[in-house]
PDB file of C-alpha atoms in Angstrom:
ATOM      1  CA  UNK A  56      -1.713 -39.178  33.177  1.00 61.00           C
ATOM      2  CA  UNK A  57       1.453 -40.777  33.980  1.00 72.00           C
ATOM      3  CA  UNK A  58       4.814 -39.543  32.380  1.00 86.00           C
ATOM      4  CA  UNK A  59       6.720 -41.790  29.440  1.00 89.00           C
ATOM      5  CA  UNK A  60       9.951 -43.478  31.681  1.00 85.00           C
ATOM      6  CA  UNK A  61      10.548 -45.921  28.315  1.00 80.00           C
ATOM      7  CA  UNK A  62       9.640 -49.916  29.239  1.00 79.00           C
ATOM      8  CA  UNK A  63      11.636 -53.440  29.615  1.00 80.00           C
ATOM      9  CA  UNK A  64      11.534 -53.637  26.269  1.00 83.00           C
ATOM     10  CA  UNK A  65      12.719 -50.112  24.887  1.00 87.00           C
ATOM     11  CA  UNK A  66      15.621 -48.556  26.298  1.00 86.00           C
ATOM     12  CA  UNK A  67      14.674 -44.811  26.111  1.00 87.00           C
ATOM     13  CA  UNK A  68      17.392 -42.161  26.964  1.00 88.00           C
ATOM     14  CA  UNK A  69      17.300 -39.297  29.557  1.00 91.00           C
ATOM     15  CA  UNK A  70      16.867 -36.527  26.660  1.00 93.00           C
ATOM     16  CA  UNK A  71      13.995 -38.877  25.039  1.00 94.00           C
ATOM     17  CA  UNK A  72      11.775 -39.643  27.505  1.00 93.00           C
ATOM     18  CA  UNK A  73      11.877 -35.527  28.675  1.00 96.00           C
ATOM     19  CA  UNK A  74      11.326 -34.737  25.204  1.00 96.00           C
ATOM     20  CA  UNK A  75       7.835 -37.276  24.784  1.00 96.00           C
ATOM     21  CA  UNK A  76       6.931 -36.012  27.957  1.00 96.00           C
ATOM     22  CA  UNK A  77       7.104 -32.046  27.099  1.00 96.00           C
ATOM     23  CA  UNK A  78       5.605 -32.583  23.851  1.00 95.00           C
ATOM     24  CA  UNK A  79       2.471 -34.464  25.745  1.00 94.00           C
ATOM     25  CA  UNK A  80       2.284 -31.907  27.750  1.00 94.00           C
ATOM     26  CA  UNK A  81       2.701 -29.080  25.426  1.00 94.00           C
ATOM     27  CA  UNK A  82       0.150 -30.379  23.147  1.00 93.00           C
ATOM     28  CA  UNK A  83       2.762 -30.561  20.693  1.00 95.00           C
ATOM     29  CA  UNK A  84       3.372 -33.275  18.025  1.00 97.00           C
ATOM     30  CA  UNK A  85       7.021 -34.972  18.872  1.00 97.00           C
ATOM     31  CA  UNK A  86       8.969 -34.820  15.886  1.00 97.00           C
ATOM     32  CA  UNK A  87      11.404 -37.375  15.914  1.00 97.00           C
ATOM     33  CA  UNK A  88      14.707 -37.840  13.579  1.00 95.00           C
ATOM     34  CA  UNK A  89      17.267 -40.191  13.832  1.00 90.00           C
ATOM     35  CA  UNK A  90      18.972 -42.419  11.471  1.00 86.00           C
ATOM     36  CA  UNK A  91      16.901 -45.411  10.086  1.00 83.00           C
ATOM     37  CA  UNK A  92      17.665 -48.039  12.498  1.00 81.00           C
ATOM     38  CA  UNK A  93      17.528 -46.253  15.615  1.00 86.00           C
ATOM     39  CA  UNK A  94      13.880 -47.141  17.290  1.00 89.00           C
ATOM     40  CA  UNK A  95      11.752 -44.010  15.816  1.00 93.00           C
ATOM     41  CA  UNK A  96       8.565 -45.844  15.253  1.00 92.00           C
ATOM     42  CA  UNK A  97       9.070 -48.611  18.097  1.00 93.00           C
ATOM     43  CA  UNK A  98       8.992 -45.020  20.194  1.00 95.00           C
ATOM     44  CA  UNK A  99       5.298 -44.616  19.671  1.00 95.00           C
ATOM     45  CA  UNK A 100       4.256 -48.036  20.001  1.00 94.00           C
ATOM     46  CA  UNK A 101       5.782 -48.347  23.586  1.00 94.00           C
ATOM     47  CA  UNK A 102       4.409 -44.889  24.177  1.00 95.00           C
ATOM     48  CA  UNK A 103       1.358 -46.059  23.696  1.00 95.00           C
ATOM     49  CA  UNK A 104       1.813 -49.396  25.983  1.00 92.00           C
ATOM     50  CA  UNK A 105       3.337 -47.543  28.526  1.00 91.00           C
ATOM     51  CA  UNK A 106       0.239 -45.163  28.649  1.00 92.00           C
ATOM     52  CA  UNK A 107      -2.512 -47.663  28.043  1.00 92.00           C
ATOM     53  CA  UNK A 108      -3.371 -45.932  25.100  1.00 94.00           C
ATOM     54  CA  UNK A 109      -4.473 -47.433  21.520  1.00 96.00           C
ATOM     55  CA  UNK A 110      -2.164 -46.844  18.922  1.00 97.00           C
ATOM     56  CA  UNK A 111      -3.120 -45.729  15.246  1.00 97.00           C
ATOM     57  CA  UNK A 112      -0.720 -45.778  12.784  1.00 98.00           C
ATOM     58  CA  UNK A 113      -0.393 -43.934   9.902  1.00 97.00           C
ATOM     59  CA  UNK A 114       2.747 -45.531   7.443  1.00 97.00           C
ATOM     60  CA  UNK A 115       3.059 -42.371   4.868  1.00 97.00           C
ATOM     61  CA  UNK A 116       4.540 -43.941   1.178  1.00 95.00           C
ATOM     62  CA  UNK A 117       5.824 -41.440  -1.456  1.00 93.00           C
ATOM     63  CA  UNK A 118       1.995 -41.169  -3.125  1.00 95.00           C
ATOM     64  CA  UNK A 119       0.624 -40.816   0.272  1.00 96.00           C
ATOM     65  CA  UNK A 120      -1.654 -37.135   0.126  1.00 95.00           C
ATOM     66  CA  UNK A 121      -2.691 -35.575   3.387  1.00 96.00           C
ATOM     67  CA  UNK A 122      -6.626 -35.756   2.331  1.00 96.00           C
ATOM     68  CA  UNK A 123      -6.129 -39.807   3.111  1.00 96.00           C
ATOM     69  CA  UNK A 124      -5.086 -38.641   6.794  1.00 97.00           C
ATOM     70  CA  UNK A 125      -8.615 -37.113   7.114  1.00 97.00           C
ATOM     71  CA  UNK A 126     -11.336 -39.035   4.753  1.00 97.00           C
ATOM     72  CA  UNK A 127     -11.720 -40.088   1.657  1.00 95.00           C
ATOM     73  CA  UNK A 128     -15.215 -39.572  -0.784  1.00 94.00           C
ATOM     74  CA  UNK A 129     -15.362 -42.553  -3.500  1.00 91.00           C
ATOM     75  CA  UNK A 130     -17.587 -40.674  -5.845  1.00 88.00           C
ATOM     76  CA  UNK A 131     -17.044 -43.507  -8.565  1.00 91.00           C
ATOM     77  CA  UNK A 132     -18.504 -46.527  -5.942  1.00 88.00           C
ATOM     78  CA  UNK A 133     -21.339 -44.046  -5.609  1.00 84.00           C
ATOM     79  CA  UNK A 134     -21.696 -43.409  -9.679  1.00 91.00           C
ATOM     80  CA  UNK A 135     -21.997 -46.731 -10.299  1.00 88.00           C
ATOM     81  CA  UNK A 136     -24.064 -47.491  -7.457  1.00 82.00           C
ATOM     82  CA  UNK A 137     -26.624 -45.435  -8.530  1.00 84.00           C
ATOM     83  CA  UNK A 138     -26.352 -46.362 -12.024  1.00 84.00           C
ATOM     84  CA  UNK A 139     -27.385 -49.649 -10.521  1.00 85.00           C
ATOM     85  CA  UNK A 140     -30.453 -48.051  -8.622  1.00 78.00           C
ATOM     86  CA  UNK A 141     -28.806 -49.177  -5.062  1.00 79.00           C
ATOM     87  CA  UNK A 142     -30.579 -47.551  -2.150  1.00 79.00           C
ATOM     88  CA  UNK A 143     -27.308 -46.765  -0.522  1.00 81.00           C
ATOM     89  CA  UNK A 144     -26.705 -43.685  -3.062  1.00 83.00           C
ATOM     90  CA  UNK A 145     -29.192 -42.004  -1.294  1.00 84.00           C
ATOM     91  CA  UNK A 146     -26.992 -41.611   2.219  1.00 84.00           C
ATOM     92  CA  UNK A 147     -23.620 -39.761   0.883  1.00 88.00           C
ATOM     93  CA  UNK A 148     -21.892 -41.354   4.418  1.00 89.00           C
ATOM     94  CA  UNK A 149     -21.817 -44.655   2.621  1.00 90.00           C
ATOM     95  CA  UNK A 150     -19.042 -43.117   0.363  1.00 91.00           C
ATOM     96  CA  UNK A 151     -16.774 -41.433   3.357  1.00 94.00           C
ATOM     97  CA  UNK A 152     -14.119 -43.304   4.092  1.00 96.00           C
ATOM     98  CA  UNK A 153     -12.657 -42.420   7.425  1.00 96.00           C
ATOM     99  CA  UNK A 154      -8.865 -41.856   7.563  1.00 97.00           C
ATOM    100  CA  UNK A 155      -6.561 -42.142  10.362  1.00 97.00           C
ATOM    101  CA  UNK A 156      -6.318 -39.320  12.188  1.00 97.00           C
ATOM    102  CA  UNK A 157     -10.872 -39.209  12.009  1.00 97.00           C
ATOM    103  CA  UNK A 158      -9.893 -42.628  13.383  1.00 97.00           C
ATOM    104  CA  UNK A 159      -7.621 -41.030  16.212  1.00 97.00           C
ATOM    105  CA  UNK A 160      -9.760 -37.647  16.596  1.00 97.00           C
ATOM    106  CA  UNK A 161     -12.957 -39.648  17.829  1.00 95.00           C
ATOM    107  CA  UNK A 162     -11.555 -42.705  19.362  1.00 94.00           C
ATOM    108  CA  UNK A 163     -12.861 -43.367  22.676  1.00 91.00           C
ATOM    109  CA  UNK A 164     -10.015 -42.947  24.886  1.00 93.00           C
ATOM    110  CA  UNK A 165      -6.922 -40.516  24.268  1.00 94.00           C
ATOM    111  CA  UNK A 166      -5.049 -42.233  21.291  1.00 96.00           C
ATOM    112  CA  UNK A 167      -1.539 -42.431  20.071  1.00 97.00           C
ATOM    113  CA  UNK A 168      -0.787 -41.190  15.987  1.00 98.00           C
ATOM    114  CA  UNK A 169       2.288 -41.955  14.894  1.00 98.00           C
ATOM    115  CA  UNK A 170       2.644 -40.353  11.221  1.00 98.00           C
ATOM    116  CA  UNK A 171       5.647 -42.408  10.470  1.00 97.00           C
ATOM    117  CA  UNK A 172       7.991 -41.683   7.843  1.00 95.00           C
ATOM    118  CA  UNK A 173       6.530 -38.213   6.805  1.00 96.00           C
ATOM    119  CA  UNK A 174       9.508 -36.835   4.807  1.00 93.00           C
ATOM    120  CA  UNK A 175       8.527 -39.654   2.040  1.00 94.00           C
ATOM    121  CA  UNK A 176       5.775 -37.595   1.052  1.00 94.00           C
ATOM    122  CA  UNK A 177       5.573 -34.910  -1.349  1.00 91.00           C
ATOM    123  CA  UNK A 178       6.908 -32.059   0.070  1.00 89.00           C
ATOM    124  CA  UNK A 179       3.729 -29.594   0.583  1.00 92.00           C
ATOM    125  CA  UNK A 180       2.197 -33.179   2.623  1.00 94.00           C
ATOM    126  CA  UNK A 181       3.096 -31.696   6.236  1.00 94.00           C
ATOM    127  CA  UNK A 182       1.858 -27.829   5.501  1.00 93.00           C
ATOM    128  CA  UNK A 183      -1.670 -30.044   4.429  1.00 94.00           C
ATOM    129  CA  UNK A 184      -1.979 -30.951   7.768  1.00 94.00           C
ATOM    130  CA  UNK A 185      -1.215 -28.407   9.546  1.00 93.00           C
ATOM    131  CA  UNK A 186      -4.235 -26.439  10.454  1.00 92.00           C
ATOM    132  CA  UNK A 187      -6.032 -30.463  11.031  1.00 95.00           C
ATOM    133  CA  UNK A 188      -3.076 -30.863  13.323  1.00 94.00           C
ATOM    134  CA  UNK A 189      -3.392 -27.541  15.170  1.00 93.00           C
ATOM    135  CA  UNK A 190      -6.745 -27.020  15.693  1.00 94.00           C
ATOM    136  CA  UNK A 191      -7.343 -31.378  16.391  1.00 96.00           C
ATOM    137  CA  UNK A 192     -10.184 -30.993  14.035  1.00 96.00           C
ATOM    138  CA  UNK A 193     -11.589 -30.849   9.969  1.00 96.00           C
ATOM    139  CA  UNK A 194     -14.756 -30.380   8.029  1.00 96.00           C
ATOM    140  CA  UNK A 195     -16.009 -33.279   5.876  1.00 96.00           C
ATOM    141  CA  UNK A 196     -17.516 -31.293   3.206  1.00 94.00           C
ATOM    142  CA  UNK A 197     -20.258 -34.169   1.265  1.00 92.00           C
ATOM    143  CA  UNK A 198     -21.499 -34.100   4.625  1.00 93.00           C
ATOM    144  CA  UNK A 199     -21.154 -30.769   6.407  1.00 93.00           C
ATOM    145  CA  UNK A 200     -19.772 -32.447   9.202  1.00 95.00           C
ATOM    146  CA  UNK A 201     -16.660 -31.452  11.799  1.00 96.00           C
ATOM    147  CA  UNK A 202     -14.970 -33.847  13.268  1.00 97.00           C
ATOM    148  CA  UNK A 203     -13.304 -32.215  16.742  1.00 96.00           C
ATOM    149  CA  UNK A 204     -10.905 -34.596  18.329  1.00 95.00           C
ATOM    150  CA  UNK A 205     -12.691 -35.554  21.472  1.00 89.00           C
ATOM    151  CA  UNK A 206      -9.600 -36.069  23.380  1.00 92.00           C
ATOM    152  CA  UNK A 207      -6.341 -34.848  21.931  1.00 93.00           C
ATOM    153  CA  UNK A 208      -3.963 -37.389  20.982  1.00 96.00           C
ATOM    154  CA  UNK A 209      -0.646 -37.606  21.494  1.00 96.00           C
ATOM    155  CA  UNK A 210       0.995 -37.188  18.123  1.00 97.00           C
ATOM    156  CA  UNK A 211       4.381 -38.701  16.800  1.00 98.00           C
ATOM    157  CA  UNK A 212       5.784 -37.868  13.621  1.00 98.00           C
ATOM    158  CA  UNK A 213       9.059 -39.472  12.293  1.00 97.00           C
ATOM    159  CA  UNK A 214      11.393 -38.252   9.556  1.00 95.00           C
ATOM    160  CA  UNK A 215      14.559 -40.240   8.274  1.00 89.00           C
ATOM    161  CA  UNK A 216      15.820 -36.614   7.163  1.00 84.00           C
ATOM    162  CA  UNK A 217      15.553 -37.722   3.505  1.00 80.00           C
ATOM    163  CA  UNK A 218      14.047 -34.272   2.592  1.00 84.00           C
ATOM    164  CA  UNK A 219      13.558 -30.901   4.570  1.00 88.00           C
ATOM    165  CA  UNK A 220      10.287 -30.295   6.440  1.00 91.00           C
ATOM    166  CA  UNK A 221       8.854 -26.583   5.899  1.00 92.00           C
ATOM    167  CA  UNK A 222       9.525 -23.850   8.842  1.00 93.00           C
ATOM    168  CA  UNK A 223       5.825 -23.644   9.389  1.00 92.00           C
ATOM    169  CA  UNK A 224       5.232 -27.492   9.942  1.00 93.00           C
ATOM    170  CA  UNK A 225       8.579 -27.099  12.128  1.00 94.00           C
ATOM    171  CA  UNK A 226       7.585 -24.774  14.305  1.00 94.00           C
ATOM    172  CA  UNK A 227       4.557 -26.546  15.752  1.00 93.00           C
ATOM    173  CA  UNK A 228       6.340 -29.749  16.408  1.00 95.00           C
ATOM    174  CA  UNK A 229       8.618 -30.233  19.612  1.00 96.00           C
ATOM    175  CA  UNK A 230      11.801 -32.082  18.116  1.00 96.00           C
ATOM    176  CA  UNK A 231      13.855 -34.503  19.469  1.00 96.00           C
ATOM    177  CA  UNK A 232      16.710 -36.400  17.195  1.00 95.00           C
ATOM    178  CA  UNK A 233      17.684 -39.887  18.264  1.00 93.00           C
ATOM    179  CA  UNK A 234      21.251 -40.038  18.432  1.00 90.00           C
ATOM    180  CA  UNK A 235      23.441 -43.293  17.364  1.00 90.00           C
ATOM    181  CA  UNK A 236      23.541 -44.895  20.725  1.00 90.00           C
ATOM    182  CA  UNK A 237      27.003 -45.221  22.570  1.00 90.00           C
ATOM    183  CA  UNK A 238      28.317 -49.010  23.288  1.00 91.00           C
ATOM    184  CA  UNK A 239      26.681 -48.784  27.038  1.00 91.00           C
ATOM    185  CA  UNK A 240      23.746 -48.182  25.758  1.00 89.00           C
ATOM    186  CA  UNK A 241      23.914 -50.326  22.886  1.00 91.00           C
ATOM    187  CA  UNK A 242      24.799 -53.678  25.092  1.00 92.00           C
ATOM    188  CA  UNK A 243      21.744 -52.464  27.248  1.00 90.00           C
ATOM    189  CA  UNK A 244      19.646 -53.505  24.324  1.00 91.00           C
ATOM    190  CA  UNK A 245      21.043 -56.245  23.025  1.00 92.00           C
ATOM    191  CA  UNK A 246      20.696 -57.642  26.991  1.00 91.00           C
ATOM    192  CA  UNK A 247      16.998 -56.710  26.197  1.00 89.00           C
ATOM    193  CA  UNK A 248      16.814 -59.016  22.788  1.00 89.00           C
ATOM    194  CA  UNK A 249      19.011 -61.742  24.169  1.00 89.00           C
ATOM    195  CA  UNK A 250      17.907 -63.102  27.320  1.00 82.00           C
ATOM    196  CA  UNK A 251      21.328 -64.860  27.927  1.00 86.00           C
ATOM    197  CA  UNK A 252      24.464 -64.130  25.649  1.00 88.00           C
ATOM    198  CA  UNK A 253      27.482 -64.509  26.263  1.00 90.00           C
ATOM    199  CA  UNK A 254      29.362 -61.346  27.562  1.00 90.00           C
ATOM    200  CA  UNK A 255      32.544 -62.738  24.985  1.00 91.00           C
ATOM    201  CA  UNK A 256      30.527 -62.652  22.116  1.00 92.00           C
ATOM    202  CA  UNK A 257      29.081 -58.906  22.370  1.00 93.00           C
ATOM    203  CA  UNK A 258      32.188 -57.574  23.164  1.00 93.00           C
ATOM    204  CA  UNK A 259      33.993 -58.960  20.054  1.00 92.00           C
ATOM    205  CA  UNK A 260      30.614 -58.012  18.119  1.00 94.00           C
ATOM    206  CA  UNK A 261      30.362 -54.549  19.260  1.00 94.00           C
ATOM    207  CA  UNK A 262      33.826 -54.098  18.498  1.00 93.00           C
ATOM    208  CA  UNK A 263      33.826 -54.906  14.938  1.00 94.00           C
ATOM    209  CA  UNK A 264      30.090 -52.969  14.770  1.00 95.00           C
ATOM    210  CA  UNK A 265      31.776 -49.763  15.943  1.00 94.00           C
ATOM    211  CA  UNK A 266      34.671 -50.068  13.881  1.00 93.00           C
ATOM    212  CA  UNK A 267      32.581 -51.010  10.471  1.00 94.00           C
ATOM    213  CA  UNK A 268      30.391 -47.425  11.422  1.00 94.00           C
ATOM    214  CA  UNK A 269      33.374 -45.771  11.670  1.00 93.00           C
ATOM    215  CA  UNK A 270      34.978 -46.733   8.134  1.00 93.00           C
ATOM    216  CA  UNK A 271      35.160 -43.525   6.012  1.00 93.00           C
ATOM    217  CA  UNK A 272      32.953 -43.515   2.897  1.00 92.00           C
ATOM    218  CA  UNK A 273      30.627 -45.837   4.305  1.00 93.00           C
ATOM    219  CA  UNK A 274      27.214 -45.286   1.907  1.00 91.00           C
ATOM    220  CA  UNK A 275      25.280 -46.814   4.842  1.00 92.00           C
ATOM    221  CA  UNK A 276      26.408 -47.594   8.333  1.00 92.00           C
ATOM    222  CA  UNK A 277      24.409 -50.163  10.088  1.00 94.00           C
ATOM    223  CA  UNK A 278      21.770 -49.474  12.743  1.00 92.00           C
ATOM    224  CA  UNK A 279      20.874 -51.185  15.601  1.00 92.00           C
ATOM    225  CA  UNK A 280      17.992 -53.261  14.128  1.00 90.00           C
ATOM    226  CA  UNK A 281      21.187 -54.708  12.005  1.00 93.00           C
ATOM    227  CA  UNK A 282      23.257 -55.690  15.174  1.00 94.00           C
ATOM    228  CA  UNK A 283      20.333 -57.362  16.307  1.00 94.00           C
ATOM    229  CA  UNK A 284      20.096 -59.232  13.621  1.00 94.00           C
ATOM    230  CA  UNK A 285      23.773 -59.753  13.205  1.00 95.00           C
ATOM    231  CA  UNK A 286      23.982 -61.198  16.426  1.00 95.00           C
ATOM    232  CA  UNK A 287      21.459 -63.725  16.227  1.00 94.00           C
ATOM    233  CA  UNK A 288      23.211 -64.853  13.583  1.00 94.00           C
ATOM    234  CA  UNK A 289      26.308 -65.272  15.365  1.00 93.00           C
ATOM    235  CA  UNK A 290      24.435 -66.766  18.333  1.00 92.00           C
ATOM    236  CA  UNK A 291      23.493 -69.672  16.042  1.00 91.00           C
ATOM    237  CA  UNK A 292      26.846 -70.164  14.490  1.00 89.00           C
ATOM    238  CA  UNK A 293      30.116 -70.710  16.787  1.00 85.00           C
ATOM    239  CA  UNK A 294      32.618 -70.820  14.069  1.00 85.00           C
ATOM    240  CA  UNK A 295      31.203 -67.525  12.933  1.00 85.00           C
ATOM    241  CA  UNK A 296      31.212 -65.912  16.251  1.00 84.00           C
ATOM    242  CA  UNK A 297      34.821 -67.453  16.765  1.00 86.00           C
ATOM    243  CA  UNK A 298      36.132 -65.693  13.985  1.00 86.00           C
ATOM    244  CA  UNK A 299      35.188 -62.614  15.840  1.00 85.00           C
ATOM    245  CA  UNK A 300      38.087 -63.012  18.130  1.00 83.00           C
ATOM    246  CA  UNK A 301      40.761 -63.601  15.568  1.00 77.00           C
ATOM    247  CA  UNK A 302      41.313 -59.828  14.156  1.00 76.00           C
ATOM    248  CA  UNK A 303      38.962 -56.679  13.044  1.00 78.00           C
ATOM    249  CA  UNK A 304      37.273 -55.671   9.257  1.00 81.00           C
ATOM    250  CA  UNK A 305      41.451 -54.712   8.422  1.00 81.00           C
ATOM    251  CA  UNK A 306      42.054 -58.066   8.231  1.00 81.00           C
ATOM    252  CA  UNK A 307      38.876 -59.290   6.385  1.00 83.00           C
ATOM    253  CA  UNK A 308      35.100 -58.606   5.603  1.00 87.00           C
ATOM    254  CA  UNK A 309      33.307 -59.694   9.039  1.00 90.00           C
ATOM    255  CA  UNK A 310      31.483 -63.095   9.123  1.00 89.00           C
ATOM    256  CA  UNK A 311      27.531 -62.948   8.096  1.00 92.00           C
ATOM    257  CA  UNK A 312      28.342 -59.236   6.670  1.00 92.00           C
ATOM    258  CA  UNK A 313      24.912 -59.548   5.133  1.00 94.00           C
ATOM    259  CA  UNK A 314      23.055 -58.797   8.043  1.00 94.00           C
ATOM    260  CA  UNK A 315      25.336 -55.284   8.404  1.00 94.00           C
ATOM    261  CA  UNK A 316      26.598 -54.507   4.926  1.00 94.00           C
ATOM    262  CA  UNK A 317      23.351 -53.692   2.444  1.00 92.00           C
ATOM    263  CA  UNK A 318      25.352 -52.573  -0.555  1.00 93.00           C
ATOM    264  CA  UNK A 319      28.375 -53.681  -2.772  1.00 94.00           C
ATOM    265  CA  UNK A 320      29.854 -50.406  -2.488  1.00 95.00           C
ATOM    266  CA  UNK A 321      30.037 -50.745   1.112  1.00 93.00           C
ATOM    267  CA  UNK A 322      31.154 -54.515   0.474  1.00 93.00           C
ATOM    268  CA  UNK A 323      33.821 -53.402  -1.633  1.00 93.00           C
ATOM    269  CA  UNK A 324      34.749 -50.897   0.532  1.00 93.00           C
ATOM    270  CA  UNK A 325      35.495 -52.783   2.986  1.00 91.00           C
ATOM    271  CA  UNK A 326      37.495 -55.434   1.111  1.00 90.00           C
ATOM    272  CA  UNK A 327      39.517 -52.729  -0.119  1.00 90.00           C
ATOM    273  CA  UNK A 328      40.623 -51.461   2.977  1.00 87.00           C
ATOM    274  CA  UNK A 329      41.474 -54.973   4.200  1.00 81.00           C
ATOM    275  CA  UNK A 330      43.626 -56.176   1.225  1.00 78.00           C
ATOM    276  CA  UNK A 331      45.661 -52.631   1.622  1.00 77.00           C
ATOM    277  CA  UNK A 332      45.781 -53.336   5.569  1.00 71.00           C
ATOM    278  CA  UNK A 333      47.369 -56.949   4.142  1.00 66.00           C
ATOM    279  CA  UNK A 334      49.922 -55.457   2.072  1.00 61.00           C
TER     280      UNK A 334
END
C-alpha cells in the first residue's frame, strides 16, 4: 500500500503525514487533536482518496453510545411485528441494524473510519470500544454471530480536547496534534482555495488574522476554515478588502468580522482595545 504524502487539495505537514503513516502501519488508530478549525476530519477523507479507499464515517453527538458503533437490535419493530403476525419475526436478522464500524469491519476492500469528534461523548464511550477496536472484531449476541474485520481498517479518531480521553483508550491510539499552522503554511492553503488572489490582499488579511489570534482574552480565536471564509468575503468586496490596508484591529473591528469573530465577548473585546488604542 502506498504511504499518505497529503494531496492538491490538503496541505499535510512533515510531522502529519509520518504520523498517518506509522499509525497505518502500526495497526494503530491515529488520534488526532487540534483546535476546531484546523483540518482534523478533512484528514481522513483525503486519507482515504489518497489511498483509494472508501470512507465510513462515524459523526459521534453527545447521546451517541458505543453499542450504535457496532449494531443495534430494535426489539420494539419486532414486538409489534409479531403482534401483527408478520413473517419477518421469525428471522431475528431483520431487527439488527448494522452500525458503522460492522459497516467498516466487512467492507470489501480495506476501509477508512473516522470516529470524529469522540470527546463529545459520554466519557466511558472510548473504553466501550476498546476491546471492538483492538481485537477488529464483536459478537452480535440475538444472533450468535462475530463479525471479524476482514481487512483492518485504517482508523481515525478526532478529539477537539473538550474533555480528557481515559489512559487505557490513550494508550492504543498513536497521537498526533495538529498545530495552528504558521503564515507559510497558511498562504499555502489559501493558494489551494483561491485559484488566483491577489498576493496584496492575503498579505493585509493574514496580517490582521494573526494579530486578531494573538489578542489576549480572546474566548475563541479563529481557525482556518474562518480565513477561508473571511477571504472570500473580501474577494467579493473591494472596499472591504481596501480597508485592510488602512491600519490593524487597534484602530477598529476588521471589515466582515462575522466570518472571524463568533461571539460578542470577543466583539467587544476587540472594540475595547481599539477605542483605548484611540485615546
Amino acid at each position: 500500500m502506498n504511504n499518505f504524502t497529503g494531496s492538491e487539495r490538503y496541505i499535510a505537514s512533515q510531522e502529519l503525514r509520518l504520523a498517518v503513516n506509522a499509525a497505518i502501519t502500526l495497526e494503530r488508530p491515529l488520534l488526532v487533536k487540534g483546535e476546531p478549525g484546523t483540518g482534523k476530519t478533512m484528514l481522513a477523507e483525503e486519507i482515504a482518496a489518497s489511498l483509494g479507499m472508501p470512507l465510513v464515517q462515524w459523526h459521534i453527538k453527545s447521546t451517541t453510545r458505543a453499542q450504535q458503533g457496532l449494531y443495534e437490535y430494535d426489539a420494539v419493530s419486532r414486538l409489534r411485528d409479531s403482534q401483527l403476525g408478520d413473517d419477518r419475526v421469525h428471522e431475528i436478522r431483520n431487527y439488527i441494524k448494522p452500525g458503522k464500524l460492522w459497516e467498516a469491519f466487512t467492507a470489501e476492500q480495506r476501509s477508512v473510519l473516522l470516529i470524529d469528534e469522540i470527546d463529545k461523548a459520554d466519557i466511558e464511550f472510548p473504553n466501550d470500544l476498546l476491546v471492538e477496536l483492538d481485537r477488529m472484531e464483536f459478537h452480535v449476541y440475538e444472533t450468535g454471530e462475530t463479525i471479524k474485520a476482514q481487512q483492518r481498517p485504517v482508523v481515525i479518531i478526532t478529539s477537539n480536547n473538550e474533555k480528557e480521553l481515559p489512559d487505557a483508550f490513550l494508550r492504543r491510539c498513536f497521537f498526533h496534534y495538529i498545530q495552528f499552522p504558521d503564515a507559510d503554511t497558511l498562504k499555502a492553503i489559501v493558494d489551494v482555495h483561491f485559484a488566483s488572489i491577489e498576493t496584496d490582499l492575503v498579505s493585509d488579511a493574514l496580517r490582521i488574522f494573526f494579530q486578531v489570534r494573538e489578542v489576549p482574552g480572546l474566548k475563541k480565536p479563529p481557525s482556518t476554515s474562518e480565513l477561508i471564509d473571511w477571504l472570500k468575503l473580501l474577494v467579493s468586496d473591494r472596499l472591504a478588502a481596501n480597508v485592510l490596508k488602512e491600519g490593524g484591529i487597534r484602530e477598529a473591528l476588521p471589515p466582515l468580522y462575522g466570518a472571524l469573530l463568533k461571539n460578542e465577548q470577543d466583539v467587544q473585546l476587540l472594540e475595547r482595545l481599539a477605542f483605548m488604542s484611540r485615546r
